[in-house]
Tab-separated table of C-alpha atoms in Angstrom:
chain	number	residue	atom	x	y	z
A	52	MET	CA	108.871	127.302	75.287
A	53	ASN	CA	110.292	131.234	74.174
A	54	GLN	CA	113.676	132.558	76.122
A	55	ILE	CA	111.231	135.242	77.907
A	56	ALA	CA	108.962	132.222	79.344
A	57	ALA	CA	111.866	130.311	80.367
A	58	THR	CA	113.435	132.977	82.498
A	59	LEU	CA	109.539	132.981	84.532
A	60	PRO	CA	108.882	131.109	87.861
A	61	VAL	CA	107.936	127.654	88.191
A	62	ALA	CA	104.525	128.207	90.191
A	63	VAL	CA	103.423	125.806	92.948
A	64	LEU	CA	100.218	125.842	94.119
A	65	GLY	CA	99.462	125.171	97.736
A	66	ALA	CA	102.233	125.090	100.966
A	67	GLY	CA	101.466	121.489	102.287
A	68	PRO	CA	104.411	118.984	102.647
A	69	VAL	CA	104.373	118.445	99.142
A	70	GLY	CA	104.123	121.709	97.896
A	71	LEU	CA	106.920	123.105	100.094
A	72	ALA	CA	108.702	119.738	99.052
A	73	ALA	CA	108.297	121.103	95.813
A	74	ALA	CA	110.104	124.371	96.055
A	75	ALA	CA	112.748	123.224	97.826
A	76	HIS	CA	113.647	120.640	94.801
A	77	LEU	CA	113.099	123.990	92.590
A	78	PHE	CA	115.645	126.005	94.603
A	79	GLU	CA	118.396	123.409	94.796
A	80	ARG	CA	117.838	122.958	91.022
A	81	GLY	CA	118.466	126.500	90.473
A	82	MET	CA	115.289	127.465	89.268
A	83	THR	CA	112.882	129.941	90.987
A	84	PRO	CA	109.851	128.804	93.036
A	85	LEU	CA	106.376	130.833	93.277
A	86	VAL	CA	104.246	129.301	95.668
A	87	LEU	CA	100.573	130.302	96.010
A	88	GLU	CA	98.739	129.402	99.266
A	89	ALA	CA	94.977	129.984	100.144
A	90	GLY	CA	95.790	130.010	103.767
A	91	ALA	CA	96.805	132.229	105.954
A	92	GLY	CA	99.940	130.190	106.904
A	93	VAL	CA	101.691	127.452	105.012
A	94	GLY	CA	100.450	123.851	106.112
A	95	ALA	CA	96.706	125.075	106.245
A	96	ASN	CA	95.008	121.735	106.096
A	97	LEU	CA	97.128	120.229	108.381
A	98	ALA	CA	96.202	123.188	110.673
A	99	SER	CA	92.954	121.557	110.555
A	100	PHE	CA	93.329	118.212	112.455
A	101	ARG	CA	96.653	119.609	114.415
A	102	HIS	CA	95.291	117.487	117.259
A	103	VAL	CA	95.552	114.241	115.015
A	104	GLN	CA	98.402	111.861	115.795
A	105	LEU	CA	99.712	110.777	111.984
A	106	PHE	CA	100.301	106.760	111.850
A	107	SER	CA	103.668	107.566	109.605
A	108	PRO	CA	107.157	108.409	111.490
A	109	TRP	CA	109.205	111.335	111.165
A	110	GLN	CA	111.131	109.175	108.433
A	111	TYR	CA	108.498	109.291	106.169
A	112	ASN	CA	107.026	112.981	106.604
A	113	VAL	CA	110.451	114.788	105.839
A	114	ASP	CA	111.683	115.470	102.372
A	115	LYS	CA	115.567	114.816	101.306
A	116	ALA	CA	115.682	118.344	99.939
A	117	ALA	CA	113.806	120.127	102.287
A	118	LEU	CA	116.078	118.260	104.815
A	119	ARG	CA	119.418	118.964	103.250
A	120	LEU	CA	118.275	123.198	103.653
A	121	LEU	CA	117.251	122.766	106.949
A	122	GLU	CA	120.140	121.111	108.318
A	123	GLY	CA	121.837	123.670	106.516
A	124	ALA	CA	120.561	126.142	108.851
A	125	ALA	CA	121.659	124.194	111.973
A	126	TRP	CA	117.684	122.236	112.078
A	127	ARG	CA	117.910	118.780	113.731
A	128	MET	CA	115.971	116.200	112.216
A	129	PRO	CA	113.447	114.173	115.035
A	130	ALA	CA	113.991	111.014	116.271
A	131	ALA	CA	112.688	108.576	112.802
A	132	ASP	CA	110.944	106.555	114.106
A	133	ALA	CA	108.556	109.094	116.374
A	134	LEU	CA	105.030	109.617	115.473
A	135	PRO	CA	104.106	113.358	115.186
A	136	SER	CA	100.889	114.495	115.235
A	137	ALA	CA	99.946	116.668	112.487
A	138	GLY	CA	100.674	119.859	114.669
A	139	GLU	CA	103.857	118.724	115.427
A	140	LEU	CA	104.621	118.214	111.587
A	141	LEU	CA	103.550	121.511	110.940
A	142	THR	CA	105.145	123.659	113.552
A	143	ARG	CA	108.527	121.353	113.781
A	144	TYR	CA	108.890	121.159	110.134
A	145	LEU	CA	106.906	122.966	107.600
A	146	GLU	CA	107.075	126.562	109.450
A	147	PRO	CA	111.164	126.126	109.744
A	148	LEU	CA	111.379	125.258	106.333
A	149	ALA	CA	109.325	127.957	104.880
A	150	ALA	CA	111.126	130.593	106.913
A	151	LEU	CA	114.481	129.513	105.049
A	152	PRO	CA	115.372	132.619	103.061
A	153	ALA	CA	115.691	130.511	100.386
A	154	LEU	CA	112.158	129.609	100.675
A	155	ALA	CA	110.500	132.365	102.353
A	156	GLY	CA	110.950	134.937	99.353
A	157	ALA	CA	109.066	132.893	97.195
A	158	LEU	CA	105.659	132.258	99.444
A	159	ARG	CA	102.325	134.447	98.749
A	160	LEU	CA	100.147	133.278	101.279
A	161	ARG	CA	96.421	134.179	101.218
A	162	HIS	CA	96.575	133.580	97.515
A	163	ARG	CA	93.533	131.299	96.596
A	164	VAL	CA	94.126	130.145	93.267
A	165	THR	CA	90.987	129.907	91.161
A	166	ALA	CA	91.952	129.212	87.607
A	167	ILE	CA	95.289	128.559	85.359
A	168	SER	CA	95.594	128.567	81.541
A	169	ARG	CA	97.887	129.942	78.915
A	170	GLU	CA	98.710	133.414	78.200
A	171	GLY	CA	97.023	134.748	75.332
A	172	THR	CA	94.958	131.452	74.500
A	173	ASP	CA	92.368	129.209	75.297
A	174	LYS	CA	92.009	125.304	75.603
A	175	VAL	CA	91.137	124.857	72.092
A	176	LYS	CA	93.823	126.530	70.070
A	177	THR	CA	97.077	124.618	69.561
A	178	ARG	CA	99.265	126.649	67.279
A	179	GLY	CA	101.968	128.600	70.102
A	180	ARG	CA	100.542	126.655	72.849
A	181	GLY	CA	103.281	125.454	74.142
A	182	GLU	CA	105.286	128.432	73.734
A	183	ALA	CA	103.010	130.888	75.966
A	184	PRO	CA	103.436	130.694	79.459
A	185	PHE	CA	101.131	129.439	81.982
A	186	LEU	CA	98.984	132.399	83.293
A	187	ILE	CA	97.571	131.594	87.050
A	188	ARG	CA	94.767	134.044	88.706
A	189	ALA	CA	94.444	134.081	92.439
A	190	ASP	CA	92.772	135.709	94.825
A	191	THR	CA	94.487	137.946	97.181
A	192	PRO	CA	94.048	140.258	99.706
A	193	ASP	CA	94.637	142.951	97.567
A	194	GLY	CA	91.955	141.691	94.739
A	195	PRO	CA	92.608	139.226	92.168
A	196	ARG	CA	95.935	139.183	90.212
A	197	GLU	CA	97.643	136.994	87.712
A	198	TYR	CA	100.593	135.694	87.461
A	199	LEU	CA	102.934	134.187	84.461
A	200	ALA	CA	105.387	130.946	85.269
A	201	ARG	CA	107.018	128.475	82.759
A	202	ALA	CA	105.347	125.473	84.262
A	203	VAL	CA	102.732	124.830	87.199
A	204	ILE	CA	103.169	122.198	89.961
A	205	ASP	CA	99.631	121.637	91.501
A	206	ALA	CA	99.965	120.514	94.800
A	207	THR	CA	96.658	122.013	95.901
A	208	GLY	CA	95.188	118.327	97.359
A	209	THR	CA	92.218	117.253	98.297
A	210	TRP	CA	91.201	118.011	102.064
A	211	SER	CA	89.376	120.783	101.439
A	212	GLN	CA	86.863	118.996	98.714
A	213	PRO	CA	85.335	116.640	101.256
A	214	ASN	CA	83.144	114.283	99.789
A	215	PRO	CA	79.356	114.702	100.683
A	216	LEU	CA	77.320	112.088	103.013
A	217	GLY	CA	75.163	110.981	99.904
A	218	ALA	CA	76.277	107.451	99.065
A	219	ASN	CA	75.411	108.518	95.102
A	220	GLY	CA	78.250	110.969	95.083
A	221	ILE	CA	76.214	114.338	95.647
A	222	PRO	CA	74.599	115.764	99.079
A	223	ALA	CA	72.030	113.779	100.425
A	224	ILE	CA	68.762	114.965	100.788
A	225	GLY	CA	68.926	117.707	103.554
A	226	GLU	CA	72.751	117.620	104.046
A	227	ALA	CA	73.076	121.263	103.107
A	228	ALA	CA	70.096	122.570	105.340
A	229	LEU	CA	71.349	120.760	108.458
A	230	ALA	CA	75.134	121.541	107.755
A	231	ALA	CA	75.312	123.563	111.157
A	232	ARG	CA	75.512	119.872	112.689
A	233	ILE	CA	77.791	118.046	109.907
A	234	ALA	CA	81.206	117.980	110.681
A	235	TYR	CA	83.745	117.033	107.810
A	236	GLY	CA	87.299	115.149	108.282
A	237	MET	CA	88.123	114.819	111.582
A	238	PRO	CA	86.832	117.648	114.363
A	239	ASP	CA	89.232	117.890	117.286
A	240	VAL	CA	86.353	115.840	119.819
A	241	LEU	CA	88.545	115.637	122.477
A	242	GLY	CA	89.583	119.750	122.864
A	243	SER	CA	88.496	122.756	120.983
A	244	GLN	CA	85.032	120.211	119.909
A	245	LEU	CA	84.546	118.845	122.954
A	246	ALA	CA	81.546	120.663	124.197
A	247	ARG	CA	79.722	120.034	120.862
A	248	TYR	CA	80.460	115.913	121.327
A	249	ALA	CA	79.882	115.141	124.721
A	250	GLY	CA	76.941	113.545	126.400
A	251	LYS	CA	75.727	113.503	122.090
A	252	ARG	CA	74.598	110.923	120.277
A	253	VAL	CA	76.847	111.062	117.351
A	254	LEU	CA	77.222	109.488	113.957
A	255	VAL	CA	80.305	109.226	112.248
A	256	VAL	CA	80.166	107.965	108.391
A	257	GLY	CA	82.916	106.022	106.624
A	258	ALA	CA	85.061	103.228	106.422
A	259	GLY	CA	88.567	104.570	106.394
A	260	HIS	CA	91.351	105.973	108.997
A	261	SER	CA	89.579	109.436	109.672
A	262	ALA	CA	86.787	107.560	110.358
A	263	ALA	CA	88.490	105.239	112.668
A	264	GLY	CA	90.300	107.827	114.303
A	265	THR	CA	87.388	109.417	115.030
A	266	LEU	CA	85.483	106.911	116.441
A	267	LEU	CA	87.994	105.760	119.145
A	268	ALA	CA	88.428	109.354	120.139
A	269	LEU	CA	84.457	109.730	120.600
A	270	ALA	CA	84.938	106.128	122.635
A	271	GLN	CA	87.590	107.709	124.877
A	272	LEU	CA	85.051	111.063	125.254
A	273	ALA	CA	82.412	108.376	126.595
A	274	THR	CA	84.633	106.771	128.784
A	275	ASP	CA	84.641	110.324	130.265
A	276	HIS	CA	81.257	111.661	129.288
A	277	PRO	CA	79.096	108.425	129.758
A	278	GLY	CA	76.219	109.995	127.652
A	279	THR	CA	77.663	109.998	124.831
A	280	GLN	CA	77.039	107.343	122.347
A	281	LEU	CA	78.351	106.337	119.168
A	282	VAL	CA	77.198	105.042	115.961
A	283	TRP	CA	78.905	104.033	112.905
A	284	ALA	CA	77.747	103.713	109.521
A	285	THR	CA	79.239	102.127	106.311
A	286	ARG	CA	78.250	102.085	102.653
A	287	GLY	CA	79.690	98.533	102.214
A	288	SER	CA	79.910	95.492	104.286
A	289	GLN	CA	83.677	94.667	104.387
A	290	LEU	CA	85.797	95.925	106.814
A	291	ALA	CA	89.029	94.599	106.690
A	292	ARG	CA	90.274	97.327	105.018
A	293	VAL	CA	90.006	99.766	107.929
A	294	PHE	CA	90.898	97.184	109.823
A	295	GLY	CA	94.080	96.513	108.421
A	296	GLY	CA	96.565	94.304	108.620
A	297	GLY	CA	97.384	94.320	112.274
A	298	ASP	CA	101.024	92.887	113.293
A	299	ALA	CA	101.629	92.607	109.652
A	300	ASP	CA	101.288	96.511	108.655
A	301	GLY	CA	104.908	97.985	108.022
A	302	LEU	CA	103.098	100.987	109.984
A	303	PRO	CA	102.571	100.019	113.686
A	304	ALA	CA	100.592	102.705	114.593
A	305	ARG	CA	98.358	102.316	111.776
A	306	GLY	CA	97.653	98.468	112.210
A	307	ARG	CA	96.883	99.510	116.094
A	308	LEU	CA	94.365	101.958	114.740
A	309	GLY	CA	92.713	99.453	112.888
A	310	GLN	CA	92.940	96.466	116.220
A	311	ARG	CA	91.483	99.243	118.883
A	312	LEU	CA	88.660	100.146	116.232
A	313	GLN	CA	87.598	95.942	115.785
A	314	ALA	CA	88.316	95.809	119.551
A	315	LEU	CA	85.267	98.485	120.106
A	316	ARG	CA	83.066	96.783	117.243
A	317	ASP	CA	83.631	93.371	119.544
A	318	ASN	CA	83.023	94.687	122.522
A	319	GLU	CA	79.908	96.590	121.043
A	320	GLN	CA	80.918	100.162	122.455
A	321	LEU	CA	79.570	101.251	119.557
A	322	GLU	CA	76.418	100.746	117.144
A	323	LEU	CA	77.843	99.396	113.589
A	324	ARG	CA	75.045	100.301	110.255
A	325	GLN	CA	76.583	98.769	107.379
A	326	GLU	CA	75.467	98.665	104.289
A	327	PHE	CA	73.868	101.971	104.812
A	328	PRO	CA	73.880	103.839	102.023
A	329	ILE	CA	72.709	107.393	103.627
A	330	VAL	CA	70.329	109.251	100.989
A	331	SER	CA	68.310	111.529	102.636
A	332	LEU	CA	68.170	113.364	106.196
A	333	LYS	CA	65.150	115.220	108.176
A	334	GLU	CA	65.323	117.345	111.383
A	335	VAL	CA	62.753	115.515	113.449
A	336	ASP	CA	61.985	117.105	117.476
A	337	GLY	CA	65.022	118.805	117.378
A	338	ARG	CA	67.481	115.787	116.046
A	339	ILE	CA	68.258	114.419	112.524
A	340	LEU	CA	66.819	111.024	111.239
A	341	VAL	CA	69.077	109.892	108.431
A	342	ILE	CA	67.702	107.462	105.888
A	343	ASP	CA	69.382	104.904	103.298
A	344	ALA	CA	68.160	104.047	100.156
A	345	VAL	CA	66.119	101.140	100.882
A	346	GLY	CA	64.054	103.106	103.983
A	347	HIS	CA	65.994	102.079	106.767
A	348	THR	CA	66.757	104.625	109.320
A	349	ILE	CA	69.337	105.506	112.043
A	350	ASP	CA	67.333	107.995	114.354
A	351	GLY	CA	68.055	110.649	117.166
A	352	ILE	CA	71.313	111.402	115.737
A	353	ASP	CA	72.586	114.726	117.559
A	354	GLU	CA	75.601	115.506	115.520
A	355	ILE	CA	77.098	113.841	112.293
A	356	VAL	CA	81.088	113.663	111.279
A	357	CYS	CA	81.333	112.989	107.686
A	358	ALA	CA	84.832	111.265	106.925
A	359	THR	CA	84.006	109.735	103.624
A	360	GLY	CA	86.809	111.040	101.922
A	361	ALA	CA	87.271	113.970	99.378
A	362	ARG	CA	88.352	114.867	95.589
A	363	PRO	CA	90.343	117.502	93.765
A	364	ASP	CA	89.262	120.730	92.536
A	365	LEU	CA	88.730	119.846	88.896
A	366	ALA	CA	87.445	123.753	88.262
A	367	LEU	CA	91.233	125.320	88.191
A	368	THR	CA	92.217	123.517	85.543
A	369	ARG	CA	89.083	123.510	83.213
A	370	GLU	CA	91.340	125.756	80.505
A	371	LEU	CA	94.423	123.066	80.301
A	372	ARG	CA	94.238	119.878	78.509
A	373	VAL	CA	94.784	117.579	80.967
A	374	ARG	CA	94.003	113.931	80.990
A	375	LEU	CA	92.528	112.524	84.237
A	376	ASP	CA	90.997	108.935	85.266
A	377	PRO	CA	87.272	108.585	84.666
A	378	TRP	CA	86.443	107.822	87.754
A	379	LEU	CA	88.958	107.996	90.059
A	380	GLU	CA	89.636	111.776	88.609
A	381	SER	CA	93.653	110.887	89.161
A	382	THR	CA	96.013	111.523	87.002
A	383	ASP	CA	95.318	108.857	84.043
A	384	ALA	CA	98.556	106.717	83.999
A	385	LEU	CA	98.128	106.626	87.832
A	386	ALA	CA	95.043	105.161	87.833
A	387	PRO	CA	96.045	101.262	87.479
A	388	LEU	CA	97.997	102.073	89.595
A	389	ILE	CA	96.075	103.410	92.765
A	390	ASP	CA	92.815	102.001	91.966
A	391	PRO	CA	90.938	101.262	95.096
A	392	ASN	CA	88.169	98.733	93.590
A	393	GLU	CA	91.416	96.669	92.675
A	394	HIS	CA	94.169	97.774	95.623
A	395	SER	CA	94.098	97.990	99.638
A	396	CYS	CA	97.876	98.182	100.099
A	397	GLY	CA	99.771	100.912	100.807
A	398	SER	CA	102.875	100.563	98.063
A	399	VAL	CA	102.339	101.297	94.689
A	400	ARG	CA	104.625	100.620	92.009
A	401	PRO	CA	107.267	103.451	91.382
A	402	HIS	CA	106.167	106.907	89.426
A	403	GLY	CA	107.416	109.818	88.543
A	404	HIS	CA	107.044	112.541	86.145
A	405	ARG	CA	105.682	110.367	83.164
A	406	GLU	CA	102.757	109.209	84.999
A	407	LEU	CA	102.235	112.550	86.169
A	408	ALA	CA	102.305	114.617	82.866
A	409	HIS	CA	99.172	115.225	80.642
A	410	PRO	CA	98.787	116.661	77.454
A	411	GLU	CA	99.378	120.326	78.862
A	412	THR	CA	102.848	119.949	78.801
A	413	GLY	CA	104.515	121.720	82.005
A	414	TYR	CA	101.512	120.862	84.372
A	415	TYR	CA	101.618	118.551	86.908
A	416	ALA	CA	99.267	117.411	89.534
A	417	VAL	CA	101.419	115.617	92.365
A	418	GLY	CA	100.401	114.786	95.815
A	419	ALA	CA	97.045	113.491	97.175
A	420	LYS	CA	95.567	115.651	94.072
A	421	SER	CA	97.389	113.157	91.472
A	422	TYR	CA	95.408	110.494	93.334
A	423	GLY	CA	92.150	112.107	92.686
A	424	ARG	CA	89.410	110.323	94.653
A	425	ALA	CA	91.609	107.331	95.511
A	426	PRO	CA	92.985	107.424	99.427
A	427	ASN	CA	95.759	105.667	99.902
A	428	PHE	CA	98.280	108.590	99.327
A	429	LEU	CA	101.554	108.852	101.509
A	430	LEU	CA	103.669	111.790	102.224
A	431	ALA	CA	106.316	109.800	100.827
A	432	THR	CA	104.845	109.157	97.552
A	433	GLY	CA	104.539	112.549	97.353
A	434	TYR	CA	107.847	113.643	98.064
A	435	GLU	CA	109.316	111.273	95.039
A	436	GLN	CA	106.724	112.566	92.733
A	437	VAL	CA	108.147	115.912	93.223
A	438	ARG	CA	111.911	114.805	92.925
A	439	SER	CA	111.200	113.402	89.386
A	440	VAL	CA	109.015	116.029	88.353
A	441	VAL	CA	111.905	118.866	89.174
A	442	ALA	CA	114.373	117.066	87.590
A	443	ALA	CA	112.337	116.325	84.364
A	444	LEU	CA	112.040	120.376	84.464
A	445	ALA	CA	115.459	120.830	84.438
A	446	GLY	CA	115.977	118.918	82.046
A	447	ASP	CA	117.719	115.799	84.063
A	448	LEU	CA	115.993	113.219	82.678
A	449	GLU	CA	118.387	110.645	83.813
A	450	SER	CA	117.593	111.408	87.047
A	451	ALA	CA	114.048	111.984	86.596
A	452	ASP	CA	113.497	108.200	85.518
A	453	ASP	CA	115.130	106.778	88.177
A	454	VAL	CA	111.968	106.704	90.340
A	455	GLN	CA	112.603	104.799	93.427
A	456	LEU	CA	109.586	104.075	95.510
A	457	ASP	CA	109.711	101.843	98.901
A	458	LEU	CA	106.442	102.473	100.820
A	459	PRO	CA	105.851	100.512	104.092
A	460	GLU	CA	103.138	97.980	103.418
A	461	THR	CA	99.428	97.667	105.358
A	462	GLY	CA	99.546	94.126	105.052
A	463	VAL	CA	96.454	93.805	103.724
A	464	CYS	CA	97.468	93.279	100.006
A	465	ASN	CA	94.694	93.447	97.793
A	466	THR	CA	90.675	92.885	96.911
A	467	ARG	CA	90.897	88.991	98.145
A	468	ARG	CA	92.249	90.063	101.481
A	469	VAL	CA	89.808	92.776	101.648
A	470	TYR	CA	86.955	89.652	101.205
A	471	GLN	CA	88.748	87.842	104.088
A	472	GLN	CA	90.415	85.530	101.377
A	473	LYS	CA	93.696	84.483	101.232
A	474	ALA	CA	96.705	86.981	100.140
A	475	PRO	CA	98.680	86.258	97.645
A	476	ALA	CA	102.203	85.053	98.394
A	477	CYS	CA	103.817	88.397	97.142
A	478	CYS	CA	102.377	90.230	99.992
A	479	THR	CA	105.240	89.037	101.947
A	480	VAL	CA	107.830	90.807	100.086
A	481	LYS	CA	108.840	94.522	99.945
A	482	ALA	CA	105.910	96.896	99.176
A	483	ALA	CA	108.140	98.446	96.151
A	484	ASP	CA	108.719	94.898	94.305
A	485	ALA	CA	104.595	94.071	95.417
A	486	THR	CA	103.785	93.777	92.217
A	487	CYS	CA	100.558	92.203	93.115
A	488	CYS	CA	99.457	95.154	94.935
């Protein structure tokens, strides 16, 4: 990179937990961050499910560089084993972090990045490409604006790109027409959205922790509003992954979540429809008729909660030379470590800047976006990713390559366990060493 480009800031896309952690590491390394955030405040995605209690305690939710900056401003870390809600993580950690003088001046809110390229060149041109700075275009309150950067750390996540109801990976027929009656993610059914769901017949679609949390909240709602009915639809037939490892889970709250969901099923407090790949929706007499691939139906639905995961926005990097896994849409080298077709535990082999790099030198997708469509991302993973990436950008390859990742086990270690078979013996070792995962 030429001398002029080397003086430019490092662009960090997204001011969520991983993006702000990247900014903290850049500041510690003497580099200038430029943080572009689409929302009106930091942690905008967290704000959308602020009512949800996280199953990771504080010890896994605070980045080390961010902690050092905060402690320098007399911030006190909450109890390490306490479980914050998403809202508490936002107000007690991210907002104080973003307010520090070291980061506040680097933050640009309401700046939605729409494209990333290289200045003066497109994807095809090779000569001089590595010398050209990155060009980031963003929609801002003052109209479109372009920024130059020496490198890009893309922490835009996936939460704002939810997967559709359609089992084929595309929206079900009728999904767009009935959008007003479909919520994506984790609506606040016991709070701001109570009136929408109380006394209604509600269908929850999905087999992950978001679906589990919503079903448990609806079950509590049904206790107070007896007319509330719960229907749970999954595309597959195996539920061991969402039921989890119970007492064997390294995150007790995650284990309890699965146990409580299993109790709902066992006590027939919900209607369960397994192997129900949704292909179309129809409105019949003011309610929704849900139809699967072989013509089976779920009728009389008032509201639908779609909790089928999320996917990255690949349009941002169309003019960059990125190498993605063909099916996960994750960083290519990371895919074998996280593929949900092979792995169901929360552990992954330690990985850093080398696994996250692309042919486009200086561009790194980190955090949930680095996982693409894989669902098992934890914040602690993202924090170690950005530590390694920033060390590499600083030229400290010894530190960048010294990647350490010690994640709590789920107690559900691979596909043999998912299909109710005996788990391999290595599932009893520390997650960081569990190569079978």
